[in-house]
PDB file of C-alpha atoms in Angstrom:
ATOM      1  CA  MET A   1     159.635 -36.206 -68.606  1.00  0.00           C
ATOM      2  CA  SER A   2     158.662 -37.174 -65.418  1.00  0.00           C
ATOM      3  CA  ASP A   3     155.629 -36.273 -63.215  1.00  0.00           C
ATOM      4  CA  THR A   4     157.635 -33.829 -61.084  1.00  0.00           C
ATOM      5  CA  GLU A   5     159.701 -32.364 -63.756  1.00  0.00           C
ATOM      6  CA  LYS A   6     158.445 -28.847 -65.136  1.00  0.00           C
ATOM      7  CA  LYS A   7     159.068 -26.875 -68.073  1.00  0.00           C
ATOM      8  CA  ILE A   8     160.625 -23.724 -67.382  1.00  0.00           C
ATOM      9  CA  ALA A   9     161.018 -21.909 -70.864  1.00  0.00           C
ATOM     10  CA  ASP A  10     160.858 -23.562 -74.737  1.00  0.00           C
ATOM     11  CA  THR A  11     162.362 -20.758 -77.155  1.00  0.00           C
ATOM     12  CA  LYS A  12     164.417 -20.378 -80.289  1.00  0.00           C
ATOM     13  CA  GLY A  13     168.763 -20.166 -80.109  1.00  0.00           C
ATOM     14  CA  GLN A  14     171.668 -21.844 -81.282  1.00  0.00           C
ATOM     15  CA  PHE A  15     174.640 -23.795 -79.769  1.00  0.00           C
ATOM     16  CA  LEU A  16     178.232 -24.404 -80.414  1.00  0.00           C
ATOM     17  CA  GLN A  17     180.380 -27.415 -78.449  1.00  0.00           C
ATOM     18  CA  ALA A  18     183.513 -25.310 -77.958  1.00  0.00           C
ATOM     19  CA  VAL A  19     185.413 -28.512 -75.824  1.00  0.00           C
ATOM     20  CA  SER A  20     184.845 -32.047 -76.435  1.00  0.00           C
ATOM     21  CA  GLN A  21     186.307 -34.641 -73.971  1.00  0.00           C
ATOM     22  CA  GLY A  22     188.688 -31.799 -72.823  1.00  0.00           C
ATOM     23  CA  GLN A  23     189.716 -31.298 -76.122  1.00  0.00           C
ATOM     24  CA  ARG A  24     189.093 -27.750 -77.744  1.00  0.00           C
ATOM     25  CA  LEU A  25     187.301 -27.667 -81.152  1.00  0.00           C
ATOM     26  CA  THR A  26     188.365 -24.603 -82.948  1.00  0.00           C
ATOM     27  CA  ASP A  27     186.416 -25.437 -85.801  1.00  0.00           C
ATOM     28  CA  ALA A  28     183.504 -25.582 -84.261  1.00  0.00           C
ATOM     29  CA  GLU A  29     180.400 -24.060 -85.304  1.00  0.00           C
ATOM     30  CA  TRP A  30     176.788 -22.733 -84.488  1.00  0.00           C
ATOM     31  CA  ARG A  31     173.952 -24.994 -85.029  1.00  0.00           C
ATOM     32  CA  ASN A  32     170.267 -23.512 -84.928  1.00  0.00           C
ATOM     33  CA  CYS A  33     168.012 -25.342 -82.515  1.00  0.00           C
ATOM     34  CA  ARG A  34     165.237 -25.326 -80.138  1.00  0.00           C
ATOM     35  CA  ILE A  35     166.001 -24.508 -76.303  1.00  0.00           C
ATOM     36  CA  VAL A  36     164.104 -26.337 -73.889  1.00  0.00           C
ATOM     37  CA  LEU A  37     164.379 -25.696 -70.532  1.00  0.00           C
ATOM     38  CA  THR A  38     163.155 -27.703 -67.478  1.00  0.00           C
ATOM     39  CA  THR A  39     163.471 -28.086 -63.589  1.00  0.00           C
ATOM     40  CA  GLU A  40     165.771 -30.907 -64.401  1.00  0.00           C
ATOM     41  CA  ARG A  41     167.370 -30.509 -68.137  1.00  0.00           C
ATOM     42  CA  VAL A  42     168.779 -28.234 -70.977  1.00  0.00           C
ATOM     43  CA  ALA A  43     167.484 -29.741 -73.979  1.00  0.00           C
ATOM     44  CA  LEU A  44     169.009 -28.781 -77.709  1.00  0.00           C
ATOM     45  CA  LEU A  45     166.664 -29.720 -80.367  1.00  0.00           C
ATOM     46  CA  GLY A  46     167.967 -29.350 -84.044  1.00  0.00           C
ATOM     47  CA  ASP A  47     169.610 -31.836 -86.551  1.00  0.00           C
ATOM     48  CA  ASP A  48     171.602 -33.426 -83.590  1.00  0.00           C
ATOM     49  CA  LYS A  49     169.353 -34.138 -79.881  1.00  0.00           C
ATOM     50  CA  ARG A  50     171.527 -32.731 -76.872  1.00  0.00           C
ATOM     51  CA  GLN A  51     170.081 -33.021 -73.621  1.00  0.00           C
ATOM     52  CA  ILE A  52     172.007 -31.883 -70.364  1.00  0.00           C
ATOM     53  CA  SER A  53     171.307 -32.844 -67.144  1.00  0.00           C
ATOM     54  CA  LEU A  54     171.129 -30.317 -64.811  1.00  0.00           C
ATOM     55  CA  THR A  55     172.892 -32.122 -62.160  1.00  0.00           C
ATOM     56  CA  ASP A  56     175.906 -32.756 -64.435  1.00  0.00           C
ATOM     57  CA  ILE A  57     176.621 -28.868 -64.999  1.00  0.00           C
ATOM     58  CA  ASP A  58     179.903 -28.776 -62.918  1.00  0.00           C
ATOM     59  CA  ARG A  59     179.821 -24.703 -63.607  1.00  0.00           C
ATOM     60  CA  ILE A  60     178.781 -21.723 -66.087  1.00  0.00           C
ATOM     61  CA  ALA A  61     180.233 -18.983 -66.999  1.00  0.00           C
ATOM     62  CA  ASP A  62     179.365 -16.025 -69.346  1.00  0.00           C
ATOM     63  CA  ARG A  63     182.161 -16.235 -71.908  1.00  0.00           C
ATOM     64  CA  PHE A  64     184.312 -19.040 -73.796  1.00  0.00           C
ATOM     65  CA  ASP A  65     185.621 -17.882 -76.890  1.00  0.00           C
ATOM     66  CA  VAL A  66     187.248 -20.876 -78.590  1.00  0.00           C
ATOM     67  CA  ASN A  67     186.907 -19.593 -81.863  1.00  0.00           C
ATOM     68  CA  GLN A  68     185.705 -16.478 -84.025  1.00  0.00           C
ATOM     69  CA  GLN A  69     182.486 -17.963 -84.034  1.00  0.00           C
ATOM     70  CA  SER A  70     182.170 -17.872 -80.466  1.00  0.00           C
ATOM     71  CA  ALA A  71     183.628 -14.597 -79.873  1.00  0.00           C
ATOM     72  CA  GLY A  72     181.184 -13.229 -82.300  1.00  0.00           C
ATOM     73  CA  VAL A  73     178.236 -13.915 -80.424  1.00  0.00           C
ATOM     74  CA  SER A  74     177.637 -11.229 -77.660  1.00  0.00           C
ATOM     75  CA  ASP A  75     175.470 -13.289 -75.518  1.00  0.00           C
ATOM     76  CA  TYR A  76     175.451 -16.560 -74.683  1.00  0.00           C
ATOM     77  CA  VAL A  77     176.023 -19.098 -71.580  1.00  0.00           C
ATOM     78  CA  ALA A  78     178.687 -21.580 -71.410  1.00  0.00           C
ATOM     79  CA  LEU A  79     177.670 -24.817 -69.597  1.00  0.00           C
ATOM     80  CA  TYR A  80     180.764 -26.974 -67.755  1.00  0.00           C
ATOM     81  CA  VAL A  81     179.895 -30.830 -68.306  1.00  0.00           C
ATOM     82  CA  GLY A  82     182.389 -32.905 -67.471  1.00  0.00           C
ATOM     83  CA  GLU A  83     185.091 -32.597 -69.726  1.00  0.00           C
ATOM     84  CA  ASP A  84     182.933 -30.929 -72.214  1.00  0.00           C
ATOM     85  CA  VAL A  85     181.638 -27.485 -72.901  1.00  0.00           C
ATOM     86  CA  ILE A  86     178.525 -26.076 -74.408  1.00  0.00           C
ATOM     87  CA  LEU A  87     177.917 -22.914 -75.438  1.00  0.00           C
ATOM     88  CA  VAL A  88     173.788 -22.169 -75.708  1.00  0.00           C
ATOM     89  CA  SER A  89     172.801 -19.050 -77.435  1.00  0.00           C
ATOM     90  CA  ALA A  90     169.046 -18.284 -76.610  1.00  0.00           C
ATOM     91  CA  SER A  91     167.034 -15.224 -79.073  1.00  0.00           C
ATOM     92  CA  ASP A  92     166.243 -13.344 -75.802  1.00  0.00           C
ATOM     93  CA  HIS A  93     169.368 -14.034 -73.632  1.00  0.00           C
ATOM     94  CA  GLU A  94     168.719 -11.995 -70.907  1.00  0.00           C
ATOM     95  CA  ALA A  95     164.932 -13.996 -70.449  1.00  0.00           C
ATOM     96  CA  PHE A  96     166.775 -17.551 -70.823  1.00  0.00           C
ATOM     97  CA  GLU A  97     169.516 -16.293 -68.490  1.00  0.00           C
ATOM     98  CA  THR A  98     167.143 -15.776 -65.436  1.00  0.00           C
ATOM     99  CA  ASP A  99     164.950 -18.677 -66.482  1.00  0.00           C
ATOM    100  CA  PHE A 100     167.995 -20.827 -66.292  1.00  0.00           C
ATOM    101  CA  TYR A 101     168.875 -19.704 -62.605  1.00  0.00           C
ATOM    102  CA  ARG A 102     165.343 -20.296 -61.490  1.00  0.00           C
ATOM    103  CA  ALA A 103     165.526 -23.504 -62.844  1.00  0.00           C
ATOM    104  CA  SER A 104     168.812 -24.121 -61.138  1.00  0.00           C
ATOM    105  CA  LEU A 105     167.988 -22.868 -57.981  1.00  0.00           C
ATOM    106  CA  ASP A 106     164.508 -22.298 -56.654  1.00  0.00           C
ATOM    107  CA  GLY A 107     163.786 -24.441 -53.795  1.00  0.00           C
ATOM    108  CA  ALA A 108     167.557 -25.286 -53.437  1.00  0.00           C
ATOM    109  CA  ILE A 109     168.766 -25.176 -49.769  1.00  0.00           C
ATOM    110  CA  VAL A 110     171.387 -22.909 -48.764  1.00  0.00           C
ATOM    111  CA  LEU A 111     173.418 -21.763 -45.864  1.00  0.00           C
ATOM    112  CA  VAL A 112     172.844 -17.946 -45.075  1.00  0.00           C
ATOM    113  CA  GLN A 113     174.502 -15.619 -42.755  1.00  0.00           C
ATOM    114  CA  HIS A 114     172.408 -12.256 -42.646  1.00  0.00           C
ATOM    115  CA  PRO A 115     173.109  -9.758 -41.898  1.00  0.00           C
ATOM    116  CA  ALA A 116     177.021 -10.383 -41.794  1.00  0.00           C
ATOM    117  CA  LEU A 117     177.405  -7.060 -41.675  1.00  0.00           C
ATOM    118  CA  LYS A 118     175.469  -4.272 -41.339  1.00  0.00           C
ATOM    119  CA  GLY A 119     176.559  -0.591 -41.580  1.00  0.00           C
ATOM    120  CA  GLY A 120     179.713  -2.163 -42.200  1.00  0.00           C
ATOM    121  CA  VAL A 121     179.770  -3.365 -38.579  1.00  0.00           C
ATOM    122  CA  VAL A 122     180.288  -7.102 -37.962  1.00  0.00           C
ATOM    123  CA  GLN A 123     176.948  -9.168 -36.738  1.00  0.00           C
ATOM    124  CA  SER A 124     176.951 -11.863 -34.523  1.00  0.00           C
ATOM    125  CA  ALA A 125     174.190 -13.871 -36.942  1.00  0.00           C
ATOM    126  CA  GLU A 126     174.218 -17.339 -37.023  1.00  0.00           C
ATOM    127  CA  TRP A 127     174.444 -19.293 -40.191  1.00  0.00           C
ATOM    128  CA  THR A 128     171.050 -20.672 -40.914  1.00  0.00           C
ATOM    129  CA  LYS A 129     169.075 -22.616 -43.678  1.00  0.00           C
ATOM    130  CA  GLY A 130     167.486 -21.020 -46.614  1.00  0.00           C
ATOM    131  CA  ARG A 131     165.399 -21.610 -49.494  1.00  0.00           C
ATOM    132  CA  ILE A 132     166.048 -19.976 -52.450  1.00  0.00           C
ATOM    133  CA  LYS A 133     163.454 -18.062 -54.858  1.00  0.00           C
ATOM    134  CA  VAL A 134     164.778 -16.736 -57.898  1.00  0.00           C
ATOM    135  CA  GLY A 135     162.411 -13.681 -59.247  1.00  0.00           C
ATOM    136  CA  ASP A 136     162.819 -11.230 -62.292  1.00  0.00           C
ATOM    137  CA  GLU A 137     164.498  -8.981 -59.992  1.00  0.00           C
ATOM    138  CA  ALA A 138     165.491 -10.239 -56.781  1.00  0.00           C
ATOM    139  CA  LEU A 139     166.635 -13.517 -55.284  1.00  0.00           C
ATOM    140  CA  LYS A 140     164.568 -14.035 -52.489  1.00  0.00           C
ATOM    141  CA  LEU A 141     165.592 -16.435 -49.142  1.00  0.00           C
ATOM    142  CA  ALA A 142     163.128 -18.097 -46.590  1.00  0.00           C
ATOM    143  CA  MET A 143     164.957 -18.786 -43.625  1.00  0.00           C
ATOM    144  CA  ALA A 144     164.248 -21.514 -41.320  1.00  0.00           C
ATOM    145  CA  ASP A 145     164.330 -18.640 -38.248  1.00  0.00           C
ATOM    146  CA  GLY A 146     161.480 -16.962 -40.332  1.00  0.00           C
ATOM    147  CA  GLN A 147     163.417 -13.954 -41.775  1.00  0.00           C
ATOM    148  CA  ALA A 148     162.388 -13.076 -45.146  1.00  0.00           C
ATOM    149  CA  VAL A 149     166.182 -12.004 -47.187  1.00  0.00           C
ATOM    150  CA  VAL A 150     165.426 -10.318 -50.565  1.00  0.00           C
ATOM    151  CA  VAL A 151     168.654  -9.107 -52.399  1.00  0.00           C
ATOM    152  CA  ASP A 152     167.273  -6.535 -55.510  1.00  0.00           C
ATOM    153  CA  ARG A 153     169.743  -7.799 -58.152  1.00  0.00           C
ATOM    154  CA  ALA A 154     169.775  -3.822 -59.103  1.00  0.00           C
ATOM    155  CA  ASP A 155     171.025  -3.017 -55.636  1.00  0.00           C
ATOM    156  CA  ILE A 156     174.299  -5.121 -55.159  1.00  0.00           C
ATOM    157  CA  GLY A 157     177.088  -2.659 -54.662  1.00  0.00           C
ATOM    158  CA  ASP A 158     179.723  -5.103 -54.537  1.00  0.00           C
ATOM    159  CA  LEU A 159     180.904  -8.927 -54.153  1.00  0.00           C
ATOM    160  CA  ALA A 160     183.200 -11.152 -52.564  1.00  0.00           C
ATOM    161  CA  VAL A 161     184.100 -15.006 -52.883  1.00  0.00           C
ATOM    162  CA  GLU A 162     186.019 -16.848 -50.441  1.00  0.00           C
ATOM    163  CA  GLU A 163     186.932 -20.198 -49.153  1.00  0.00           C
ATOM    164  CA  LYS A 164     186.069 -20.730 -45.449  1.00  0.00           C
ATOM    165  CA  GLN A 165     184.696 -23.038 -42.959  1.00  0.00           C
ATOM    166  CA  VAL A 166     181.118 -23.578 -42.566  1.00  0.00           C
ATOM    167  CA  SER A 167     179.585 -25.950 -40.307  1.00  0.00           C
ATOM    168  CA  GLY A 168     182.342 -27.834 -40.415  1.00  0.00           C
ATOM    169  CA  GLU A 169     183.183 -27.808 -44.206  1.00  0.00           C
ATOM    170  CA  GLU A 170     185.740 -26.143 -46.570  1.00  0.00           C
ATOM    171  CA  ARG A 171     183.233 -24.137 -48.445  1.00  0.00           C
ATOM    172  CA  THR A 172     182.746 -21.486 -51.436  1.00  0.00           C
ATOM    173  CA  VAL A 173     181.069 -18.170 -49.746  1.00  0.00           C
ATOM    174  CA  ILE A 174     179.543 -15.495 -51.913  1.00  0.00           C
ATOM    175  CA  GLN A 175     179.295 -12.399 -49.512  1.00  0.00           C
ATOM    176  CA  VAL A 176     176.855  -9.895 -51.444  1.00  0.00           C
ATOM    177  CA  GLU A 177     176.414  -6.310 -50.146  1.00  0.00           C
ATOM    178  CA  HIS A 178     173.144  -4.623 -50.483  1.00  0.00           C
ATOM    179  CA  SER A 179     170.637  -2.480 -48.607  1.00  0.00           C
ATOM    180  CA  GLU A 180     167.918  -3.372 -46.397  1.00  0.00           C
ATOM    181  CA  ASP A 181     165.717  -0.251 -45.132  1.00  0.00           C
ATOM    182  CA  ASP A 182     168.368   2.144 -46.351  1.00  0.00           C
ATOM    183  CA  ILE A 183     171.338   0.765 -44.978  1.00  0.00           C
ATOM    184  CA  SER A 184     174.317  -1.132 -46.000  1.00  0.00           C
ATOM    185  CA  VAL A 185     174.385  -5.046 -45.770  1.00  0.00           C
ATOM    186  CA  GLU A 186     176.375  -7.852 -46.591  1.00  0.00           C
ATOM    187  CA  THR A 187     174.681 -11.129 -46.717  1.00  0.00           C
ATOM    188  CA  HIS A 188     176.552 -14.259 -46.745  1.00  0.00           C
ATOM    189  CA  LEU A 189     176.136 -17.245 -48.600  1.00  0.00           C
ATOM    190  CA  ALA A 190     177.462 -20.909 -48.802  1.00  0.00           C
ATOM    191  CA  GLY A 191     175.683 -24.064 -50.288  1.00  0.00           C
ATOM    192  CA  GLU A 192     176.655 -26.973 -52.682  1.00  0.00           C
ATOM    193  CA  GLU A 193     179.373 -26.630 -55.569  1.00  0.00           C
ATOM    194  CA  PHE A 194     176.766 -26.328 -58.118  1.00  0.00           C
ATOM    195  CA  HIS A 195     174.044 -23.868 -56.442  1.00  0.00           C
ATOM    196  CA  ALA A 196     177.466 -21.979 -55.465  1.00  0.00           C
ATOM    197  CA  THR A 197     178.604 -21.305 -59.129  1.00  0.00           C
ATOM    198  CA  VAL A 198     175.155 -20.555 -60.345  1.00  0.00           C
ATOM    199  CA  LEU A 199     174.663 -18.250 -57.606  1.00  0.00           C
ATOM    200  CA  ARG A 200     177.805 -16.190 -58.026  1.00  0.00           C
ATOM    201  CA  THR A 201     177.421 -16.091 -61.466  1.00  0.00           C
ATOM    202  CA  MET A 202     173.859 -14.533 -61.548  1.00  0.00           C
ATOM    203  CA  LEU A 203     175.315 -12.295 -58.414  1.00  0.00           C
ATOM    204  CA  GLU A 204     178.507 -11.361 -59.981  1.00  0.00           C
ATOM    205  CA  GLU A 205     176.756 -10.385 -63.163  1.00  0.00           C
ATOM    206  CA  SER A 206     174.396  -7.825 -61.353  1.00  0.00           C
ATOM    207  CA  ALA A 207     177.160  -6.483 -59.378  1.00  0.00           C
ATOM    208  CA  GLU A 208     179.266  -5.824 -62.617  1.00  0.00           C
ATOM    209  CA  GLN A 209     176.495  -4.208 -63.966  1.00  0.00           C
ATOM    210  CA  ASN A 210     175.934  -1.653 -61.200  1.00  0.00           C
ATOM    211  CA  GLN A 211     179.764  -1.120 -61.046  1.00  0.00           C
ATOM    212  CA  ALA A 212     180.085   2.539 -60.741  1.00  0.00           C
ATOM    213  CA  ASP A 213     182.536   4.176 -63.729  1.00  0.00           C
ATOM    214  CA  LEU A 214     182.150   7.540 -62.904  1.00  0.00           C
ATOM    215  CA  ASP A 215     184.931  10.445 -63.379  1.00  0.00           C
ATOM    216  CA  LEU A 216     183.998  12.175 -60.081  1.00  0.00           C
ATOM    217  CA  SER A 217     186.207  15.373 -58.456  1.00  0.00           C
ATOM    218  CA  SER A 218     187.699  15.049 -55.186  1.00  0.00           C
ATOM    219  CA  THR A 219     184.647  17.430 -53.735  1.00  0.00           C
ATOM    220  CA  GLU A 220     182.102  15.140 -55.344  1.00  0.00           C
ATOM    221  CA  LYS A 221     183.526  12.166 -53.482  1.00  0.00           C
ATOM    222  CA  ARG A 222     184.190  14.196 -50.166  1.00  0.00           C
ATOM    223  CA  VAL A 223     180.153  14.923 -50.837  1.00  0.00           C
ATOM    224  CA  ILE A 224     179.736  11.110 -50.942  1.00  0.00           C
ATOM    225  CA  MET A 225     182.011  10.233 -48.102  1.00  0.00           C
ATOM    226  CA  ALA A 226     179.691  12.585 -45.976  1.00  0.00           C
ATOM    227  CA  LEU A 227     176.332  11.251 -46.692  1.00  0.00           C
ATOM    228  CA  HIS A 228     177.764   7.701 -46.383  1.00  0.00           C
ATOM    229  CA  SER A 229     178.879   8.878 -42.644  1.00  0.00           C
ATOM    230  CA  GLY A 230     175.335   9.889 -41.951  1.00  0.00           C
ATOM    231  CA  VAL A 231     176.052  13.776 -42.209  1.00  0.00           C
ATOM    232  CA  SER A 232     172.839  14.923 -43.111  1.00  0.00           C
ATOM    233  CA  PRO A 233     171.935  16.499 -46.787  1.00  0.00           C
ATOM    234  CA  PHE A 234     170.992  20.227 -45.052  1.00  0.00           C
ATOM    235  CA  ASP A 235     174.901  20.224 -43.273  1.00  0.00           C
ATOM    236  CA  ILE A 236     176.654  19.124 -46.398  1.00  0.00           C
ATOM    237  CA  PRO A 237     177.940  22.733 -46.813  1.00  0.00           C
ATOM    238  CA  ASN A 238     179.285  23.297 -43.576  1.00  0.00           C
ATOM    239  CA  PHE A 239     180.793  19.883 -43.346  1.00  0.00           C
ATOM    240  CA  VAL A 240     182.611  20.038 -46.344  1.00  0.00           C
ATOM    241  CA  GLY A 241     183.277  23.526 -46.848  1.00  0.00           C
ATOM    242  CA  ILE A 242     181.548  24.538 -49.716  1.00  0.00           C
ATOM    243  CA  ASP A 243     178.479  26.921 -50.536  1.00  0.00           C
ATOM    244  CA  VAL A 244     175.012  25.838 -50.759  1.00  0.00           C
ATOM    245  CA  ASP A 245     175.049  26.762 -54.632  1.00  0.00           C
ATOM    246  CA  LYS A 246     178.041  24.589 -54.957  1.00  0.00           C
ATOM    247  CA  THR A 247     176.110  22.209 -52.815  1.00  0.00           C
ATOM    248  CA  GLU A 248     172.951  21.926 -55.288  1.00  0.00           C
ATOM    249  CA  GLU A 249     174.939  21.904 -58.635  1.00  0.00           C
ATOM    250  CA  ILE A 250     176.888  18.614 -56.778  1.00  0.00           C
ATOM    251  CA  PHE A 251     174.034  17.151 -55.982  1.00  0.00           C
ATOM    252  CA  ASP A 252     172.223  17.570 -59.410  1.00  0.00           C
ATOM    253  CA  ARG A 253     175.131  15.662 -61.125  1.00  0.00           C
ATOM    254  CA  LEU A 254     175.107  13.071 -58.517  1.00  0.00           C
ATOM    255  CA  ILE A 255     171.301  12.450 -58.861  1.00  0.00           C
ATOM    256  CA  GLU A 256     172.044  12.494 -63.094  1.00  0.00           C
ATOM    257  CA  LEU A 257     174.709  10.297 -62.826  1.00  0.00           C
ATOM    258  CA  ASP A 258     172.721   7.782 -60.169  1.00  0.00           C
ATOM    259  CA  VAL A 259     174.614   8.175 -57.625  1.00  0.00           C
ATOM    260  CA  ILE A 260     172.303   9.746 -55.047  1.00  0.00           C
ATOM    261  CA  SER A 261     168.700   9.540 -54.909  1.00  0.00           C
ATOM    262  CA  VAL A 262     166.428  11.954 -54.257  1.00  0.00           C
ATOM    263  CA  LEU A 263     164.016  11.273 -50.714  1.00  0.00           C
ATOM    264  CA  ARG A 264     162.184  14.209 -50.747  1.00  0.00           C
ATOM    265  CA  GLU A 265     162.160  17.315 -53.630  1.00  0.00           C
ATOM    266  CA  ARG A 266     165.413  19.328 -53.548  1.00  0.00           C
ATOM    267  CA  THR A 267     165.767  18.465 -50.040  1.00  0.00           C
ATOM    268  CA  GLU A 268     167.143  15.288 -48.755  1.00  0.00           C
ATOM    269  CA  VAL A 269     169.072  12.502 -50.557  1.00  0.00           C
ATOM    270  CA  ASN A 270     170.424   9.019 -50.044  1.00  0.00           C
ATOM    271  CA  LEU A 271     173.179   7.049 -51.540  1.00  0.00           C
ATOM    272  CA  THR A 272     172.545   4.330 -54.430  1.00  0.00           C
ATOM    273  CA  THR A 273     174.306   1.316 -54.847  1.00  0.00           C
ATOM    274  CA  LYS A 274     176.733   3.584 -57.368  1.00  0.00           C
ATOM    275  CA  GLY A 275     177.312   5.507 -54.380  1.00  0.00           C
ATOM    276  CA  ARG A 276     177.968   3.006 -51.794  1.00  0.00           C
ATOM    277  CA  ARG A 277     180.560   1.455 -54.425  1.00  0.00           C
ATOM    278  CA  VAL A 278     182.195   4.803 -54.849  1.00  0.00           C
ATOM    279  CA  ALA A 279     182.082   5.348 -51.169  1.00  0.00           C
ATOM    280  CA  GLY A 280     183.730   1.526 -50.528  1.00  0.00           C
ATOM    281  CA  GLU A 281     186.665   2.248 -52.981  1.00  0.00           C
ATOM    282  CA  ARG A 282     187.544   5.745 -51.628  1.00  0.00           C
ATOM    283  CA  MET A 283     187.778   4.464 -47.831  1.00  0.00           C
ATOM    284  CA  GLY A 284     189.843   1.307 -49.271  1.00  0.00           C
ATOM    285  CA  GLU A 285     192.306   4.433 -50.506  1.00  0.00           C
ATOM    286  CA  GLN A 286     192.475   5.763 -47.442  1.00  0.00           C
TER     287      GLN A 286
END
C-alpha cells in the first residue's frame, strides 16, 4: 500500500466471476472472501487473491445474473473490468456500497451546472468545476465559484441521463432533481467516464428508492398539482372544489403516504420527493 493509499473498509463477503475474457461463466460459484476496499483498489482475499484497481473499472451495475448462483443473492455490485465482470457481495451491502462510492468519488473533480432548473424554470447557470464529497446520506459538491451544493440522496425526485456537448466535448450528463430551500431544482453533472458511471449508479439507486408507487384518486392528484403550483393549503378547498373536511381527509392520507410533510401542525403542508414526482408525472400526462 502506497503512502497516499488509505483503507476505507475491511469486511467479510463473497465474490463470483461472472465473465472472464468476454466469456460468460454459467457454472461460476460464489467464493467466500475478505473484502478490503481502499482509495485505490478492491482486494478480494480468500483461497484466491484478486486485486482490482479502481481506475481499471469501466463501469458498475447492481445486477448481472449470469446463473442461479448469482440470481439467488439479493445484493451485490457488478464490476466491469475490461472483458471481465466480477460480482462482489459484502456482509453489509448498503454500507459497502456507500464506501465504494466514497472511495471512487471523494475528491474527484466534475463539471456542475447549478441550478440548471429552479422551480421548473431554466436558469442561466454556467458549467463550473466542483469537488465531490460522498456522505452517508448526501452528495456534496464544493464549487470553484464558492457555492456549496448538497444533494440529499433521500430527496432525489427524478433523474435523467443524456449525452451532451459540455466544454467542447461529448459527455454523459446526469440531470438530478432535488430540493433546495423547499424549491425544486435540477443539478446537472458531467465528468470522466468512470466518475459518471459511479455517480449515475449511486443517484439512480436513490431515485428508484424514492419513486412513488401510489394509487391516488383524481382529486388527490389535483390537490398535489395545486400545492405544486403554489396554492396555499388554506385555499385548497376553494381551488379544488371540495369541502374543508374532505381536504383534511386528503391531507391525512397524503401525509401517511409521505407525499406531503407537515410544516405547521394541521395547517401548512409541503410536497415531498414523492409528491414532486407525482406532480411531474401528472404534468407529463397533460
